[in-house]
Coordinates of C-alpha atoms in Angstrom, one line a residue:
Chain A
M349 CA 80.2 89.9 133.1
K350 CA 80.4 91.7 129.7
K351 CA 76.6 91.9 129.7
L352 CA 76.5 93.5 133.2
A353 CA 79.0 96.1 132.0
L354 CA 76.8 96.8 129.0
I355 CA 73.7 97.2 131.1
L356 CA 75.5 99.5 133.5
T357 CA 76.7 101.6 130.5
M358 CA 73.2 101.7 129.2
I359 CA 71.9 102.9 132.5
V360 CA 74.6 105.7 132.5
F361 CA 73.5 106.7 129.0
Q362 CA 69.7 106.5 129.8
G363 CA 70.4 108.7 132.8
C364 CA 71.7 111.3 130.5
T365 CA 68.7 111.7 128.2
S366 CA 67.1 114.4 130.3
V367 CA 70.2 116.6 130.0
D368 CA 70.1 118.9 127.0
P369 CA 72.9 117.7 124.6
L370 CA 72.9 121.1 122.8
P371 CA 72.8 123.8 125.5
S372 CA 74.5 126.4 123.4
W373 CA 71.8 126.2 120.8
N374 CA 68.7 128.4 121.2
D375 CA 65.4 126.6 121.4
T376 CA 64.6 127.2 117.7
A377 CA 63.5 125.1 114.7
A378 CA 67.1 124.3 113.7
K379 CA 67.8 122.7 117.1
H380 CA 64.6 120.6 116.9
T381 CA 65.4 119.5 113.4
I382 CA 68.8 118.2 114.6
L383 CA 67.3 116.5 117.7
D384 CA 64.5 114.9 115.7
F385 CA 66.8 113.6 113.0
V386 CA 69.2 112.0 115.5
H387 CA 66.3 110.5 117.5
A388 CA 64.8 109.0 114.3
V389 CA 68.0 107.5 112.8
T390 CA 69.0 106.0 116.2
D391 CA 65.6 104.6 117.1
P392 CA 65.5 100.9 116.1
A393 CA 61.7 101.1 116.0
S394 CA 61.7 104.1 113.6
T395 CA 61.3 103.6 109.8
S396 CA 64.2 106.1 109.5
Y397 CA 66.6 103.9 111.6
V398 CA 70.1 103.9 110.2
A399 CA 72.6 101.3 111.5
P400 CA 75.6 102.7 113.4
D401 CA 78.2 101.8 110.7
Q402 CA 76.2 104.0 108.2
R403 CA 76.0 107.0 110.5
I404 CA 78.6 109.1 108.8
A405 CA 78.7 112.9 109.4
T406 CA 81.0 115.3 107.6
F407 CA 81.7 118.9 108.6
D408 CA 83.5 121.6 106.7
N409 CA 86.0 123.4 108.8
D410 CA 86.7 127.1 107.8
G411 CA 83.5 129.1 108.7
T412 CA 81.7 125.9 109.8
L413 CA 83.7 124.8 112.8
W414 CA 85.9 127.8 113.4
C415 CA 86.0 131.5 112.5
E416 CA 87.4 132.2 109.0
K417 CA 87.4 136.0 109.2
P418 CA 89.1 138.3 108.8
N419 CA 91.6 135.8 107.4
Y420 CA 91.8 132.0 107.2
P421 CA 94.1 131.0 110.1
Q422 CA 96.1 128.9 107.7
V423 CA 96.7 132.1 105.6
V424 CA 98.1 133.8 108.7
F425 CA 100.3 130.7 109.2
V426 CA 101.6 130.8 105.6
V427 CA 102.2 134.5 105.7
A428 CA 104.4 134.0 108.7
R429 CA 106.4 131.4 106.8
L430 CA 106.7 133.6 103.7
R431 CA 107.9 136.4 105.9
A432 CA 110.5 134.1 107.4
L433 CA 111.7 133.1 103.9
A434 CA 111.8 136.8 102.8
Q435 CA 113.8 137.6 105.9
E436 CA 116.5 135.2 104.8
T437 CA 116.5 136.1 101.1
L438 CA 116.1 139.9 100.5
D439 CA 115.3 139.5 96.7
L440 CA 112.1 137.6 97.5
R441 CA 110.5 140.7 99.0
A442 CA 110.1 142.1 95.4
E443 CA 108.0 139.1 94.2
Q444 CA 104.5 137.9 95.1
P445 CA 103.4 136.4 97.3
Y446 CA 106.4 137.3 99.4
K447 CA 105.9 141.0 98.9
A448 CA 102.3 140.9 100.2
A449 CA 103.4 138.7 103.1
W450 CA 106.3 141.1 103.9
D451 CA 104.0 144.1 103.8
K452 CA 101.3 142.1 105.8
D453 CA 99.0 142.9 102.9
Y454 CA 96.2 140.4 103.8
A455 CA 93.9 141.9 101.2
Y456 CA 96.2 140.4 98.6
F457 CA 95.5 136.9 100.0
R458 CA 91.7 137.6 100.5
N459 CA 91.4 138.2 96.7
L460 CA 92.8 134.8 95.8
N461 CA 90.7 131.8 95.1
T462 CA 91.2 128.5 97.0
R463 CA 93.5 126.9 94.4
A464 CA 95.7 130.0 94.3
L465 CA 95.9 130.0 98.1
L466 CA 96.7 126.3 98.3
T467 CA 99.4 126.8 95.6
I468 CA 101.0 129.4 97.9
V469 CA 100.9 126.9 100.8
L470 CA 102.6 124.3 98.6
Q471 CA 105.3 126.9 97.6
A472 CA 105.9 128.0 101.2
H473 CA 106.5 124.5 102.7
T474 CA 107.8 122.5 99.7
G475 CA 110.8 120.2 100.4
M476 CA 109.9 120.2 104.1
S477 CA 109.1 116.9 105.8
Q478 CA 105.5 116.4 106.8
D479 CA 106.5 115.9 110.4
E480 CA 108.4 119.3 110.4
F481 CA 105.4 121.0 108.8
S482 CA 103.2 119.6 111.6
E483 CA 105.6 120.9 114.2
Q484 CA 105.6 124.4 112.7
A485 CA 101.8 124.4 112.5
R486 CA 101.6 123.4 116.2
A487 CA 104.0 126.1 117.2
F488 CA 102.0 128.7 115.2
L489 CA 98.7 127.6 116.7
G490 CA 100.3 127.7 120.2
T491 CA 101.2 131.4 120.0
A492 CA 99.0 133.1 117.3
R493 CA 95.9 135.0 118.5
H494 CA 92.8 136.0 116.6
P495 CA 93.1 139.8 115.9
R496 CA 89.7 140.7 117.1
F497 CA 89.0 138.2 119.9
G498 CA 92.5 137.9 121.3
K499 CA 92.2 134.1 121.7
P500 CA 94.1 131.2 120.1
Y501 CA 92.4 130.1 116.9
T502 CA 91.7 126.8 118.4
Q503 CA 89.4 128.6 120.8
T504 CA 87.6 130.6 118.1
V505 CA 85.7 127.4 117.3
Y506 CA 81.9 127.4 117.6
Q507 CA 80.6 126.0 120.8
P508 CA 77.3 124.8 119.3
M509 CA 79.2 122.8 116.7
L510 CA 81.4 121.2 119.4
E511 CA 78.2 120.1 121.2
L512 CA 76.8 118.8 117.9
I513 CA 80.0 116.7 117.3
E514 CA 79.8 115.4 120.8
Y515 CA 76.1 114.6 120.6
L516 CA 76.6 112.8 117.3
S517 CA 79.6 110.8 118.6
A518 CA 77.6 109.8 121.7
N519 CA 75.0 108.5 119.2
E520 CA 77.5 106.3 117.4
F521 CA 78.0 108.6 114.4
K522 CA 81.5 108.6 112.9
V523 CA 82.3 112.3 112.5
Y524 CA 84.7 113.6 109.9
I525 CA 86.1 117.0 108.9
C526 CA 86.0 117.7 105.2
T527 CA 87.9 120.9 104.6
A528 CA 89.2 122.7 101.5
G529 CA 92.1 123.8 103.8
G530 CA 95.3 121.8 104.4
M531 CA 94.7 118.3 105.7
G532 CA 98.0 118.2 107.5
F533 CA 97.3 121.6 109.1
V534 CA 93.9 120.8 110.4
R535 CA 95.1 117.4 111.7
T536 CA 97.5 119.1 114.1
F537 CA 94.6 120.5 116.2
S538 CA 91.5 118.4 115.3
Q539 CA 91.7 116.1 118.3
Q540 CA 92.4 118.9 120.8
A541 CA 89.9 121.4 119.4
Y542 CA 87.1 119.2 118.2
G543 CA 87.8 115.7 119.6
I544 CA 88.1 114.5 116.0
P545 CA 91.2 112.3 115.4
P546 CA 93.6 113.0 112.5
E547 CA 92.5 110.0 110.5
N548 CA 89.0 111.5 110.4
V549 CA 90.2 114.7 108.7
I550 CA 89.9 114.9 104.9
G551 CA 91.4 117.9 103.3
S552 CA 93.6 119.3 100.5
S553 CA 97.2 118.2 100.6
A554 CA 100.6 118.5 99.1
E555 CA 101.8 115.4 97.3
L556 CA 104.2 113.5 99.4
E557 CA 107.4 111.6 98.5
F558 CA 108.8 108.7 100.5
Q559 CA 112.5 109.0 101.2
M560 CA 115.0 107.3 103.6
H561 CA 117.2 109.9 105.4
H562 CA 120.1 108.2 107.3
G563 CA 118.0 105.1 107.7
Q564 CA 114.9 107.0 108.9
P565 CA 111.8 107.0 106.7
V566 CA 110.5 110.5 105.9
L567 CA 107.7 112.0 103.8
I568 CA 108.7 115.1 101.9
R569 CA 106.2 117.7 100.7
K570 CA 106.3 118.3 97.0
P571 CA 105.2 121.4 95.1
A572 CA 102.0 119.8 93.7
L573 CA 98.5 119.3 95.0
V574 CA 96.9 115.9 95.5
E575 CA 94.0 115.9 93.1
P576 CA 91.1 116.6 93.4
M577 CA 91.7 119.5 95.6
N578 CA 89.2 119.1 98.4
N579 CA 86.7 121.8 97.5
R580 CA 83.4 121.8 95.6
E581 CA 83.0 118.6 93.6
G582 CA 86.3 117.3 95.1
K583 CA 84.7 117.0 98.5
P584 CA 82.3 114.0 97.7
V585 CA 85.1 112.4 95.6
N586 CA 87.5 112.5 98.6
I587 CA 84.8 111.5 101.0
R588 CA 84.3 108.4 99.0
L589 CA 88.0 107.7 98.6
H590 CA 88.6 108.2 102.4
I591 CA 85.5 106.7 103.9
G592 CA 84.0 104.6 101.2
R593 CA 80.5 105.6 102.3
R594 CA 78.1 108.4 101.9
P595 CA 77.3 110.8 104.8
I596 CA 73.8 111.0 106.1
L597 CA 74.6 114.4 107.7
A598 CA 76.7 117.1 106.2
V599 CA 77.4 120.6 107.6
G600 CA 78.8 123.5 105.6
N601 CA 78.6 127.3 105.2
S602 CA 79.6 128.1 101.6
T603 CA 79.2 127.2 98.0
G604 CA 82.4 125.2 98.3
D605 CA 80.4 122.8 100.4
L606 CA 77.4 122.5 98.0
A607 CA 78.5 119.2 96.4
M608 CA 79.2 117.6 99.8
L609 CA 75.7 118.7 101.0
Q610 CA 74.2 117.2 97.8
F611 CA 76.2 114.0 98.3
A612 CA 74.7 113.4 101.8
K613 CA 71.6 111.8 100.3
S614 CA 70.8 108.2 99.4
P615 CA 67.5 106.8 98.3
H616 CA 65.5 105.2 101.1
R617 CA 67.6 106.8 103.8
P618 CA 67.0 110.0 105.8
S619 CA 69.6 112.8 105.6
L620 CA 70.2 116.1 107.2
R621 CA 72.0 119.0 105.5
L622 CA 72.9 122.1 107.6
L623 CA 74.1 125.3 106.2
L624 CA 75.5 127.8 108.7
H625 CA 74.6 131.4 107.8
H626 CA 77.0 134.1 109.1
D627 CA 74.5 136.8 110.0
D628 CA 75.9 138.0 113.3
D629 CA 78.3 140.9 113.0
K630 CA 78.0 141.7 116.7
R631 CA 79.2 138.4 118.0
E632 CA 81.1 137.2 114.9
Y633 CA 80.9 138.4 111.3
A634 CA 78.1 138.9 108.8
Y635 CA 78.8 137.9 105.2
D636 CA 77.3 136.1 102.3
Q637 CA 80.2 136.2 99.9
G638 CA 81.0 132.8 98.5
A639 CA 77.8 131.4 100.0
R640 CA 74.9 132.8 97.9
K641 CA 74.6 129.8 95.6
A642 CA 74.6 127.4 98.5
Q643 CA 72.0 129.5 100.3
Q644 CA 69.8 129.5 97.2
V645 CA 69.9 125.8 96.7
A646 CA 69.4 125.2 100.5
K647 CA 66.2 127.3 100.3
E648 CA 65.0 125.5 97.2
R649 CA 65.6 122.0 98.6
G650 CA 64.4 122.8 102.1
W651 CA 67.8 122.1 103.8
T652 CA 68.3 123.6 107.3
I653 CA 69.8 127.0 107.3
V654 CA 71.4 127.6 110.7
S655 CA 71.4 131.3 111.7
M656 CA 74.3 132.2 113.9
K657 CA 72.3 135.2 115.2
E658 CA 69.1 133.3 115.9
D659 CA 70.2 129.7 116.6
F660 CA 73.4 130.1 118.5
K661 CA 73.0 131.0 122.2
T662 CA 76.8 131.0 122.6
V663 CA 79.1 131.4 119.7
F664 CA 82.6 130.6 120.7
A665 CA 84.2 127.9 122.8
F666 CA 86.2 130.5 124.7
E667 CA 83.0 132.2 125.9
A668 CA 81.6 128.8 127.1
R669 CA 84.8 128.4 129.2
E670 CA 84.8 131.8 130.7
Chain B
M116 CA 78.6 104.8 137.6
K117 CA 80.8 105.2 134.6
K118 CA 83.8 104.3 136.8
L119 CA 82.0 101.1 137.9
A120 CA 81.4 100.1 134.3
L121 CA 85.0 100.7 133.5
I122 CA 86.2 98.6 136.4
L123 CA 83.9 95.8 135.4
T124 CA 85.1 96.0 131.8
M125 CA 88.7 95.8 133.1
I126 CA 87.8 92.7 135.1
V127 CA 86.3 91.1 132.0
F128 CA 89.5 91.9 130.0
Q129 CA 91.8 90.7 132.8
G130 CA 89.8 87.5 133.0
C131 CA 90.5 86.8 129.3
T132 CA 94.3 86.9 129.6
S133 CA 94.6 83.2 130.3
V134 CA 92.9 82.4 126.9
D135 CA 95.3 82.1 124.0
P136 CA 94.4 85.0 121.6
L137 CA 96.3 83.3 118.8
P138 CA 95.2 79.6 118.8
S139 CA 96.0 79.1 115.1
W140 CA 99.6 80.1 115.5
N141 CA 102.1 77.4 116.5
D142 CA 104.1 78.0 119.7
T143 CA 107.1 79.4 117.9
A144 CA 109.3 82.5 118.1
A145 CA 107.0 84.5 115.7
K146 CA 104.0 84.1 118.0
H147 CA 106.0 85.1 121.1
T148 CA 107.4 88.1 119.3
I149 CA 103.9 89.3 118.6
L150 CA 102.6 88.6 122.1
D151 CA 105.6 90.3 123.7
F152 CA 105.3 93.3 121.5
V153 CA 101.6 93.8 122.2
H154 CA 102.1 93.3 125.9
A155 CA 104.9 95.9 125.9
V156 CA 103.1 98.6 124.0
T157 CA 99.9 98.2 126.1
D158 CA 101.5 98.0 129.5
P159 CA 101.4 101.5 131.0
A160 CA 104.4 100.5 133.3
S161 CA 106.5 99.5 130.3
T162 CA 109.1 101.9 128.8
S163 CA 107.7 100.7 125.4
Y164 CA 104.2 101.8 126.2
V165 CA 102.3 103.5 123.3
A166 CA 99.1 105.4 123.8
P167 CA 96.1 103.8 122.2
D168 CA 95.6 106.6 119.6
Q169 CA 99.1 105.9 118.3
R170 CA 98.6 102.1 118.0
I171 CA 98.2 102.0 114.2
A172 CA 98.6 98.6 112.4
T173 CA 98.6 98.2 108.6
F174 CA 98.2 95.0 106.7
D175 CA 98.8 94.3 103.1
N176 CA 95.9 92.2 101.6
D177 CA 96.9 89.9 98.6
G178 CA 99.2 87.2 100.0
T179 CA 99.1 88.6 103.5
L180 CA 95.5 88.4 104.5
W181 CA 94.1 86.1 101.8
C182 CA 95.5 83.7 99.1
E183 CA 96.8 85.4 96.0
K184 CA 97.5 82.2 94.0
P185 CA 97.1 81.0 91.4
N186 CA 95.6 84.4 90.5
Y187 CA 94.6 87.5 92.4
P188 CA 90.9 87.2 93.0
Q189 CA 90.4 90.7 91.6
V190 CA 92.0 89.5 88.3
V191 CA 89.5 86.7 88.1
F192 CA 86.8 89.4 88.7
V193 CA 88.1 91.6 85.9
V194 CA 88.5 88.7 83.5
A195 CA 84.8 88.0 84.0
R196 CA 84.0 91.6 83.2
L197 CA 86.2 91.7 80.1
R198 CA 84.5 88.5 78.9
A199 CA 81.1 90.0 79.4
L200 CA 82.2 93.0 77.3
A201 CA 83.7 90.8 74.6
Q202 CA 80.4 88.8 74.6
E203 CA 78.6 92.0 73.7
T204 CA 81.1 93.3 71.2
L205 CA 82.7 90.6 69.0
D206 CA 85.5 92.8 67.6
L207 CA 86.9 93.1 71.1
R208 CA 87.9 89.4 71.2
A209 CA 90.8 90.2 68.8
E210 CA 92.4 92.8 71.1
Q211 CA 94.2 92.5 74.4
P212 CA 93.3 92.2 77.2
Y213 CA 89.9 91.0 75.9
K214 CA 91.4 88.2 73.9
A215 CA 93.3 86.8 76.9
A216 CA 90.1 87.1 79.0
W217 CA 88.0 85.5 76.3
D218 CA 90.5 82.6 76.1
K219 CA 90.8 82.4 79.9
D220 CA 94.5 82.8 79.4
Y221 CA 95.4 83.7 83.0
A222 CA 99.1 83.5 82.2
Y223 CA 98.8 86.7 80.2
F224 CA 97.6 88.5 83.3
R225 CA 100.2 86.8 85.6
N226 CA 102.9 88.3 83.4
L227 CA 101.7 91.9 83.9
N228 CA 103.0 94.2 86.6
T229 CA 100.8 95.9 89.2
R230 CA 100.3 99.1 87.2
A231 CA 99.4 97.2 84.0
L232 CA 96.9 95.1 85.9
L233 CA 95.3 98.2 87.5
T234 CA 95.1 99.9 84.1
I235 CA 93.1 96.9 82.9
V236 CA 90.8 97.3 86.0
L237 CA 90.3 100.9 85.1
Q238 CA 89.5 100.1 81.5
A239 CA 87.0 97.3 82.4
H240 CA 84.9 99.4 84.8
T241 CA 85.3 102.9 83.4
G242 CA 82.2 105.0 83.2
M243 CA 80.4 102.9 85.8
S244 CA 79.3 104.4 89.1
Q245 CA 81.2 103.4 92.1
D246 CA 78.0 102.0 93.7
E247 CA 77.4 99.8 90.6
F248 CA 81.1 98.6 90.7
S249 CA 80.6 97.6 94.4
E250 CA 77.4 95.7 93.5
Q251 CA 79.2 93.8 90.8
A252 CA 82.1 93.0 93.1
R253 CA 79.8 91.7 95.8
A254 CA 77.9 89.5 93.2
F255 CA 81.3 88.1 92.0
L256 CA 82.5 87.3 95.5
G257 CA 79.2 85.7 96.4
T258 CA 79.5 83.1 93.6
A259 CA 83.2 82.7 92.7
R260 CA 85.1 79.8 94.2
H261 CA 88.9 79.3 94.6
P262 CA 89.9 76.8 91.9
R263 CA 91.9 74.6 94.2
F264 CA 90.1 74.9 97.5
G265 CA 86.6 75.2 96.2
K266 CA 85.7 77.9 98.7
P267 CA 84.6 81.5 98.3
Y268 CA 87.6 83.8 98.2
T269 CA 86.4 85.5 101.4
Q270 CA 87.1 82.2 103.1
T271 CA 90.5 81.6 101.7
V272 CA 91.7 84.2 104.2
Y273 CA 94.4 83.2 106.7
Q274 CA 92.9 82.3 110.1
P275 CA 96.1 83.3 112.0
M276 CA 95.8 86.8 110.5
L277 CA 92.1 87.0 111.5
E278 CA 93.2 86.2 115.1
L279 CA 96.0 88.7 114.9
I280 CA 93.5 91.5 113.7
E281 CA 91.1 90.6 116.5
Y282 CA 93.8 90.5 119.1
L283 CA 95.1 93.9 118.0
S284 CA 91.6 95.4 118.0
A285 CA 91.0 94.1 121.5
N286 CA 94.2 95.9 122.5
E287 CA 92.9 99.2 121.1
F288 CA 94.9 99.1 117.9
K289 CA 93.4 100.8 114.9
V290 CA 93.8 98.2 112.2
Y291 CA 94.0 99.2 108.5
I292 CA 94.4 97.3 105.2
C293 CA 96.9 98.9 102.8
T294 CA 96.6 97.0 99.5
A295 CA 98.0 97.5 96.0
G296 CA 94.7 96.1 94.9
G297 CA 91.5 98.0 94.3
M298 CA 90.3 100.0 97.3
G299 CA 86.7 99.8 96.2
F300 CA 87.0 96.1 95.6
V301 CA 88.5 95.2 99.0
R302 CA 86.0 97.5 100.8
T303 CA 83.1 95.3 99.6
F304 CA 84.3 92.4 101.8
S305 CA 86.7 93.8 104.4
Q306 CA 84.0 94.1 107.2
Q307 CA 82.6 90.6 106.6
A308 CA 85.9 88.8 106.0
Y309 CA 88.2 90.6 108.4
G310 CA 86.1 92.8 110.6
I311 CA 87.8 95.8 109.1
P312 CA 85.4 98.6 108.1
P313 CA 85.6 100.2 104.6
E314 CA 87.0 103.5 105.9
N315 CA 90.0 101.5 107.2
V316 CA 90.9 100.2 103.8
I317 CA 93.6 102.1 101.8
G318 CA 94.2 100.9 98.3
S319 CA 94.7 101.8 94.6
S320 CA 91.7 103.5 93.1
A321 CA 90.2 104.9 89.9
E322 CA 89.7 108.6 89.9
L323 CA 86.1 109.5 90.5
E324 CA 83.9 112.2 89.1
F325 CA 80.9 113.7 91.0
Q326 CA 77.8 114.0 88.8
M327 CA 74.1 114.6 89.4
H328 CA 71.9 112.1 87.6
H329 CA 68.2 113.0 87.8
G330 CA 68.8 114.8 91.0
Q331 CA 70.8 111.9 92.5
P332 CA 74.4 112.4 93.3
V333 CA 76.7 109.7 91.8
L334 CA 80.4 109.1 91.6
I335 CA 81.6 107.8 88.2
R336 CA 84.8 105.8 87.7
K337 CA 87.2 107.5 85.3
P338 CA 90.0 105.8 83.2
A339 CA 92.8 107.2 85.4
L340 CA 94.4 106.0 88.6
V341 CA 94.6 108.1 91.8
E342 CA 98.3 108.7 92.2
P343 CA 100.3 107.5 93.8
M344 CA 99.2 103.9 93.1
N345 CA 99.2 102.1 96.4
N346 CA 102.2 100.0 95.9
R347 CA 105.9 100.2 97.0
E348 CA 106.7 103.9 98.0
G349 CA 103.0 104.8 97.4
K350 CA 102.0 102.8 100.5
P351 CA 103.6 105.1 103.1
V352 CA 102.4 108.1 101.2
N353 CA 98.8 107.0 101.2
I354 CA 99.0 105.8 104.8
R355 CA 100.0 109.3 105.7
L356 CA 97.3 110.9 103.6
H357 CA 94.6 108.6 105.0
I358 CA 95.6 108.1 108.6
G359 CA 97.9 111.1 109.3
R360 CA 100.1 108.9 111.4
R361 CA 102.8 106.3 111.2
P362 CA 102.0 102.6 112.0
I363 CA 103.9 100.9 114.8
L364 CA 103.1 97.5 113.3
A365 CA 103.1 96.5 109.6
V366 CA 102.5 93.2 108.0
G367 CA 103.3 92.3 104.4
N368 CA 104.6 89.5 102.2
S369 CA 106.3 91.0 99.2
T370 CA 108.7 93.7 98.0
G371 CA 105.6 95.8 97.2
D372 CA 105.3 96.1 101.0
L373 CA 108.9 97.0 101.7
A374 CA 108.4 100.8 102.0
M375 CA 105.4 100.3 104.2
L376 CA 107.4 98.0 106.5
Q377 CA 110.3 100.6 106.6
F378 CA 107.8 103.3 107.4
A379 CA 106.5 101.5 110.5
K380 CA 109.3 103.0 112.6
S381 CA 109.7 106.2 114.6
P382 CA 112.5 107.2 116.9
H383 CA 111.9 106.4 120.5
R384 CA 109.0 104.1 119.8
P385 CA 108.9 100.3 119.4
S386 CA 107.7 98.8 116.2
L387 CA 107.0 95.4 114.8
R388 CA 107.4 94.3 111.2
L389 CA 106.1 91.0 110.0
L390 CA 106.9 89.5 106.6
L391 CA 104.8 86.4 105.7
H392 CA 106.8 83.8 103.8
H393 CA 104.9 81.5 101.5
D394 CA 106.8 78.2 102.0
D395 CA 103.9 75.7 102.4
D396 CA 103.0 74.2 99.0
K397 CA 101.1 71.4 100.8
R398 CA 98.6 73.6 102.5
E399 CA 98.9 76.7 100.4
Y400 CA 101.6 77.7 97.9
A401 CA 105.4 78.0 98.0
Y402 CA 106.9 81.0 96.2
D403 CA 109.4 83.7 96.6
Q404 CA 108.8 85.6 93.3
G405 CA 108.3 89.3 94.0
A406 CA 109.4 88.9 97.6
R407 CA 113.2 88.3 97.5
K408 CA 114.2 91.9 98.1
A409 CA 111.8 92.2 101.0
Q410 CA 113.1 88.9 102.5
Q411 CA 116.7 90.1 102.2
V412 CA 116.0 93.4 103.9
A413 CA 113.9 91.6 106.6
K414 CA 116.9 89.4 107.4
E415 CA 119.4 92.3 107.5
R416 CA 117.2 94.4 109.8
G417 CA 116.0 91.5 112.0
W418 CA 112.3 91.9 111.1
T419 CA 110.1 88.9 111.9
I420 CA 109.7 86.5 109.1
V421 CA 106.5 84.4 109.6
S422 CA 106.8 81.0 108.0
M423 CA 103.4 79.7 106.9
K424 CA 104.8 76.1 107.2
E425 CA 106.3 76.5 110.7
D426 CA 104.2 79.2 112.3
F427 CA 100.7 78.6 111.1
K428 CA 98.9 75.8 112.9
T429 CA 95.8 76.4 110.8
V430 CA 96.1 78.2 107.4
F431 CA 92.6 79.1 106.2
A432 CA 89.4 80.4 107.8
F433 CA 87.4 77.7 106.1
E434 CA 89.4 75.0 107.9
A435 CA 88.9 76.7 111.3
R436 CA 85.1 76.7 110.7
E437 CA 84.9 73.0 109.5

């Protein structure tokens, strides 16, 4: 009986092979590289075959899965929180980062590095329970809109990447997000926006403290980062701590992803490294800032550079749904 | 077609309900509590129904899934490593913990607390790559034998717990290990011994450092612990960091598991807490040391205390296979 169900399932899958799994990708070299790689590692007859339990894929989030311009969505979220705090306590409006938040001076935040931004996130939500933080994040994402596209941030996600995640999952890959952004923040929308469950999200995080409040267990956010912060060399470290294995496929867009891309390599095993290039100011944004080193290494090593302009037929999920 | 496969799969599952999923458990209250809980949370018509994505179960390892007496298997592993280092460098034999290892003085290690033991683990394997550490752990587990039972440690695992893990997995639970022991160590055998993949193992860990050696990415073990250590209040913190959700079922055996057991509770959702009591010196060991506080809280709160003597029909996996 189990065998019959399996055969039927196989027929269903076989029947699907003629359907293009990546319709929002143009018919370019990048798409063929992806298809060839997935065929090779899933074909038991191939010398490149990789057993399902070893098919780990890791994706950066900001600028790789969703739009990070003109501001990281989490920065917009934290600015709202800082403004609420400055609303309650007038004196705060004279100090940074409250002043910049109060003045909606986003340039102030754009000039900070990742650690400085995460330190502000810690400061803004410290002492709050992790459950309350998640609720506030969900409320923000439910109402906030991207300033240029007028859509919820959870719809300014890249349709070709959604298709890639689905294609990999259908081919028994375990797909993870590995973001320098807040792990708790991304976990509030990863299932809905990407079909990736919260336990498959690795990110930066506040330290948490276990407390009992009136007999109820709660985890309180502390004003310190879990180390290593999940950026640059911290990404492979945290991938190992969370997953215990090395990815065979990694996708990023900036120099913060370089170590993760390098890490997706084992001797005697194929690997695929994709670096998304933001070169499409008509449909999205064109920028190389923070990505030049990664682009240079990608060229030297022959990694696959994905051009948004050339390789994406559709850019955003909201376009695909319209 | 997909629907037909689903219906057939459902028939297969329905057909299995007459088979006892827990044959190594005696027909006692503990077994019925488990069966009733799983039925309730998986029955869509029940007010206690819990959606599959929320069915998280966490198990302690030492003394909960496998035998921790007379010594933690990882302590035996680290003693072998310390002896090898003392073999190379004579002077080390005069200093602790090398002296105790050289003299096979296990009492020395039994008198240390968890942090002191983990600090010795850090010391013994520092500077080694995580891949090499895993290889050494696998080699040890392949040859070492339990001193009383004469079996590999991976067979001195509790058969009733293996059945419980399988039963939960068949009911769409996501099953995790949450151990104070070394995460990297437990990950080398979790799939083979328990059917739990490495990414579902949460434990204590050395800090890791990303390095490139001759163009190959490696992670090197550093002489510091990732904080919080995965014991006591560190367990719920790390469960949240790894999984992002709260368990509805937690299984432990000692006071080191108390916070994890407390954490397996949300308002408006059922939960099950199991505390294994080692009261069977004929078939295993009888001891309450390190567990008294947990036993007291379990009694006060009405958690389920599992008696090895009364509730386990078979104790070890190697017995079930004989």
